[in-house]
CSV table of C-alpha atoms in Angstrom, one decimal:
chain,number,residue,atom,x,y,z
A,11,UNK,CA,22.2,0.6,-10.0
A,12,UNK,CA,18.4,0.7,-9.8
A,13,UNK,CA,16.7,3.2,-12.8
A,14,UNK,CA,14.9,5.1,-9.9
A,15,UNK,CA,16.3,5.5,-6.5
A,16,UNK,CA,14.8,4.7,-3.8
A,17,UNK,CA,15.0,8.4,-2.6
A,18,UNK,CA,12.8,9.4,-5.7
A,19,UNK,CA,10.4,6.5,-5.0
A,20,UNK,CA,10.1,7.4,-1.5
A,21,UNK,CA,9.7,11.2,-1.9
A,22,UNK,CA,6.9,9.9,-4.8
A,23,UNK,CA,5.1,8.0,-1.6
A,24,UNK,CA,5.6,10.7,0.4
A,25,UNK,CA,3.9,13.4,-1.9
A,26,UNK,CA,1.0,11.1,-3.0
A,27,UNK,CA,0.2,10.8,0.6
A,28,UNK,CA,0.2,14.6,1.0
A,29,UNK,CA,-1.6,14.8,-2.6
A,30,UNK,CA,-4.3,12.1,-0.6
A,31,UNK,CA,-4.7,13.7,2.3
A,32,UNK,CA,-5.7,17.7,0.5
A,33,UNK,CA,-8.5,15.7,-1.6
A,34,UNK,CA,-9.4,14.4,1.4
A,35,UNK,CA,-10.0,16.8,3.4
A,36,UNK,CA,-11.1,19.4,0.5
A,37,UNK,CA,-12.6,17.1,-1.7
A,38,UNK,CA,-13.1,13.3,-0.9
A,39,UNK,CA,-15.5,12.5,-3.8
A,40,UNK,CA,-11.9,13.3,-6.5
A,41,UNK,CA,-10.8,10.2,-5.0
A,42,UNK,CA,-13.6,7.9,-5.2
A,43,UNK,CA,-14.3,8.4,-8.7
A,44,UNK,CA,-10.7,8.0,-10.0
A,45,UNK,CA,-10.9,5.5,-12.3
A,46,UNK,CA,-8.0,3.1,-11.1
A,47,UNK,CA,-10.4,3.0,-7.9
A,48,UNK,CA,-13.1,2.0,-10.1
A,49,UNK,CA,-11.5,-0.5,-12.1
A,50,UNK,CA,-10.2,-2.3,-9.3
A,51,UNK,CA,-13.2,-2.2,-7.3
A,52,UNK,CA,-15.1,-4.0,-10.4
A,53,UNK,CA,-12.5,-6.7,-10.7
A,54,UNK,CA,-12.6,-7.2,-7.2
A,55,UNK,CA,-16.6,-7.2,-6.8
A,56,UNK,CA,-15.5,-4.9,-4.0
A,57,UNK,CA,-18.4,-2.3,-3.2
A,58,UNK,CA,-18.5,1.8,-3.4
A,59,UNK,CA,-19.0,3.5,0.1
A,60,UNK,CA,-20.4,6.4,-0.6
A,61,UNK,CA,-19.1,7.7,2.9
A,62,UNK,CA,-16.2,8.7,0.5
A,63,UNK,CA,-18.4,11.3,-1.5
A,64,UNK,CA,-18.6,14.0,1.0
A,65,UNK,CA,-16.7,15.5,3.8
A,66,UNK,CA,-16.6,14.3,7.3
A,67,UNK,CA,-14.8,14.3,10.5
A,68,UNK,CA,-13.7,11.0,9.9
A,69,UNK,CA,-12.0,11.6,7.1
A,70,UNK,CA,-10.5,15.3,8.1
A,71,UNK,CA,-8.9,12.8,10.7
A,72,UNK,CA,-7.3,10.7,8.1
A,73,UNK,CA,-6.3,13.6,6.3
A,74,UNK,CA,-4.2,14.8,9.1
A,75,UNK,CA,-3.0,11.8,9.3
A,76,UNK,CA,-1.7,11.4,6.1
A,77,UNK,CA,-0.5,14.5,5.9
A,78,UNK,CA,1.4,14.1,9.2
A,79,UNK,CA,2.5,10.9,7.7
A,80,UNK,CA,3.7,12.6,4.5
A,81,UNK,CA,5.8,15.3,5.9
A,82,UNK,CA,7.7,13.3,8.5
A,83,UNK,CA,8.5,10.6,5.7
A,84,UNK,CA,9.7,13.6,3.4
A,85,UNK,CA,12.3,14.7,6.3
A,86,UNK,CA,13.9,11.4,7.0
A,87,UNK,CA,15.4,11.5,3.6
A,88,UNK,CA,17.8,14.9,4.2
A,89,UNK,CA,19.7,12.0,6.6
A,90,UNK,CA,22.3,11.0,5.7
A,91,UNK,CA,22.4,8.0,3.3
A,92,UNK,CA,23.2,5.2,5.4
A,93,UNK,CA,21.2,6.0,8.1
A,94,UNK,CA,18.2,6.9,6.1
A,95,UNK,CA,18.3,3.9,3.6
A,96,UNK,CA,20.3,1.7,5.5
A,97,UNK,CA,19.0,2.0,8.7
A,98,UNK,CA,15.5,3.4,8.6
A,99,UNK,CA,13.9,2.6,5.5
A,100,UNK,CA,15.9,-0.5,5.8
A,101,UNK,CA,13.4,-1.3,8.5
A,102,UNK,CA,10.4,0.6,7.6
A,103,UNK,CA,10.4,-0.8,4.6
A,104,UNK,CA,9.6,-4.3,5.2
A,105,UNK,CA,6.9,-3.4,8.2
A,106,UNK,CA,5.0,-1.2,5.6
A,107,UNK,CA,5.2,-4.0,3.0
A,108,UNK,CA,3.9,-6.5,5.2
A,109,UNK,CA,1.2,-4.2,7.3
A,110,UNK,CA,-0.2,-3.3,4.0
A,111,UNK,CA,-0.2,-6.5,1.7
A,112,UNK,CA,-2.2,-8.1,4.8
A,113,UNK,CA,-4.4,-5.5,4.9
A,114,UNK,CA,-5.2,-6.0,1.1
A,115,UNK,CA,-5.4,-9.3,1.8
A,116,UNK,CA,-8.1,-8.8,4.9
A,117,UNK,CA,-9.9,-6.1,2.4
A,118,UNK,CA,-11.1,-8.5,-0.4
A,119,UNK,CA,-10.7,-12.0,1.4
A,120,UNK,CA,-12.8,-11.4,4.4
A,121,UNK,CA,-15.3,-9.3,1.8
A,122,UNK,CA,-18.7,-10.6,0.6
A,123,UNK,CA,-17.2,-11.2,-2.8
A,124,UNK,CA,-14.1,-13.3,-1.5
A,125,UNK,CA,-14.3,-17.1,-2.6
A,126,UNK,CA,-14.3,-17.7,0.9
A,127,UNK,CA,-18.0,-17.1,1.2
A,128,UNK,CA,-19.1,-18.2,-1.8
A,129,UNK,CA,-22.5,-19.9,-2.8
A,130,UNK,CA,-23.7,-21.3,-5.2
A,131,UNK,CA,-26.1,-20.0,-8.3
A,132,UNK,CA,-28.4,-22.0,-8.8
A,133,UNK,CA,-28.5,-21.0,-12.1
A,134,UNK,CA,-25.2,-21.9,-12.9
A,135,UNK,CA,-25.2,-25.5,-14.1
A,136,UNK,CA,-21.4,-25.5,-14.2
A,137,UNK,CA,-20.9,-25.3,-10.7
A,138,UNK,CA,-17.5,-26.9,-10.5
A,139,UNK,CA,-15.8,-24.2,-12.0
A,140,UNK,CA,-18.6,-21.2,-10.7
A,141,UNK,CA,-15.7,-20.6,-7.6
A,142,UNK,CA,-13.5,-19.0,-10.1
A,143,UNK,CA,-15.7,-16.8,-12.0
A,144,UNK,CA,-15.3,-13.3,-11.9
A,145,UNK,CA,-16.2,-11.4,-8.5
A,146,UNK,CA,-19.8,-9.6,-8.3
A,147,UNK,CA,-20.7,-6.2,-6.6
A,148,UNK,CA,-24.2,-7.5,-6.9
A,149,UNK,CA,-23.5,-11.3,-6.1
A,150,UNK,CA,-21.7,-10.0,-2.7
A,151,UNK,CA,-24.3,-7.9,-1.8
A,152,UNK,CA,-26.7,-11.2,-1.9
A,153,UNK,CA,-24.1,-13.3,-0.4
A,154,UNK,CA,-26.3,-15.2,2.5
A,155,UNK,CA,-23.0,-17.7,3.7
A,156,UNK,CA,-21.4,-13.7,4.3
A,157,UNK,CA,-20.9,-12.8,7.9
A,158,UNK,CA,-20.3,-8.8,8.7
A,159,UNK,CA,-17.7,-8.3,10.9
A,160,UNK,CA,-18.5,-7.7,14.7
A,161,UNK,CA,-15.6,-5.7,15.3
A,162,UNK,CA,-16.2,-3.0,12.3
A,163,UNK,CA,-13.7,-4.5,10.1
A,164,UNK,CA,-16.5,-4.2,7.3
A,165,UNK,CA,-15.4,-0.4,6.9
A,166,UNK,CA,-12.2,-1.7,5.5
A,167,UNK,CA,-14.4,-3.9,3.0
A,168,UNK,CA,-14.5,-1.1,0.1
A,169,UNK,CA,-13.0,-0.4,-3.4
A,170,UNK,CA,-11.1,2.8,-1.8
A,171,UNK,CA,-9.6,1.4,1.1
A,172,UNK,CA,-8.3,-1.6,-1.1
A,173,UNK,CA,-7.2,0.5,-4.3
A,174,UNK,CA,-4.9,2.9,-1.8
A,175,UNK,CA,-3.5,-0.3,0.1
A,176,UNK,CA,-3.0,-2.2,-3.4
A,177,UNK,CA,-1.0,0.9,-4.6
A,178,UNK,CA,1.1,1.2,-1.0
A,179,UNK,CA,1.7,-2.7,-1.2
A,180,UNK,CA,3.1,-2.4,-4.7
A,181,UNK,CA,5.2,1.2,-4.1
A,182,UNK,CA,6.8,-0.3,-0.9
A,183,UNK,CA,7.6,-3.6,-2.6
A,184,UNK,CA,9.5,-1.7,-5.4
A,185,UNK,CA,10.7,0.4,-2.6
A,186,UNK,CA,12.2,-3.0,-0.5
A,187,UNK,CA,13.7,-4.3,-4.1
A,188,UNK,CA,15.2,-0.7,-5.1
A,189,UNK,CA,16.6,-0.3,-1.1
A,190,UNK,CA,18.2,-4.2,-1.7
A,191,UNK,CA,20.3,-3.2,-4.2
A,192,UNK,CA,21.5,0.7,-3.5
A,193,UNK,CA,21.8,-1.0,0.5
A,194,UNK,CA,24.7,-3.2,-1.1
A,195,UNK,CA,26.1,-0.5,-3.2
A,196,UNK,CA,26.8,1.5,-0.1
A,197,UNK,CA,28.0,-1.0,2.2
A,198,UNK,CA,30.6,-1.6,-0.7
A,199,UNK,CA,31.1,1.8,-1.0
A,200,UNK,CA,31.7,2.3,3.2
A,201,UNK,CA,34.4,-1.1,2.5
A,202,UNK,CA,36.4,0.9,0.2
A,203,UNK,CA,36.4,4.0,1.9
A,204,UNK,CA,37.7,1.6,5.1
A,205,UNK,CA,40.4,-0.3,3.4
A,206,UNK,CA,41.9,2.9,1.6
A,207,UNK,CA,42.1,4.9,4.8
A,208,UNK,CA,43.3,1.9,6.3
A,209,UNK,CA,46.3,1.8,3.4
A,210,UNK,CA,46.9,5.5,4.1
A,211,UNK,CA,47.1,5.4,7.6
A,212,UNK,CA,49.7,2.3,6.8
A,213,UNK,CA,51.7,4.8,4.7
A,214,UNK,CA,52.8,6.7,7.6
């Protein structure tokens, strides 16, 4: 048996989207300057948008979103057991994982700061191991091999759009693991509720 259901981890997710979403709408720049954005912005060499630091349209729409998101994830869990862990989260759960691990993937690999457009310094004489020094804000922003996305993917390119899809990829990982383990302790559970009403019904 898992330390912390999946229930527990889900209803987590599903208030820290509904947590997101008020900032967002009320107060955008709270989430910006958290520091677990910041620190994984640096060690990404991801930049700062500061389309984050005040409140617009756009992100009252995500905000509703999230919310909406939030709320309808927070009722699927007064189902029943099997059909909300077994059946629906059993499914959702991989599609989320996937959806956003590529997404994380897109944000810093297809960024300026990605090792896929790297270039040289010229004032780095060790240049066979320069391709696995740490990432630069600054370096990315100078990045001349760097080609911006031509369908607006570059708005995905950011320390806050990677930080929340790092955190979803990691929460619905240990949400697949947790549903793996309770999904077999039910199924078990359904057998022996089977074979003993089938022994009963033998009994008469």
């Amino acid at each position: 048996m898992a330390l912390i259901s999946a229930k527990t981890i889900l209803t987590s997710i599903c208030l820290f989207h509904i947590t997101l979403a008020f900032f967002f709408l009320t107060n955008p720049g709270t989430v910006a300057d958290q520091g677990m954005v910041f620190i994984l912005g640096e060690s990404m060499g991801l930049p700062n948008s500061r389309s984050f630091e005040t409140q617009s349209p756009a992100l009252g729409f995500l905000a509703v979103i999230l919310a909406l998101i939030g709320i309808t994830d927070l009722v699927t869990l007064s189902l029943p057991d099997e059909i909300c862990l077994v059946h629906y989260w059993g499914m959702q759960t991989p599609l989320r994982l996937t959806l956003t691990l590529l997404l994380t993937s897109y944000s810093f690999f297809f960024s300026a700061s990605s090792p896929l457009f790297y270039t040289e310094d010229p004032a780095n004489i060790n240049t066979s191991s320069a391709r696995l020094t740490h990432p630069s804000a600054h370096h990315a922003a100078l990045n001349p091999n760097y080609v911006p996305s031509g369908w607006g993917g570059d708005a995905l390119k950011n320390r806050v759009f990677f930080s929340f899809m790092f955190v979803e990829t990691m929460s619905w990982f240990w949400v697949w693991v947790t549903l793996q383990e309770e999904r077999r302790d039910l199924l078990a559970k359904k057998a022996r509720r089977r074979s003993a009403s089938a022994s009963y019904g033998q009994g008469y």
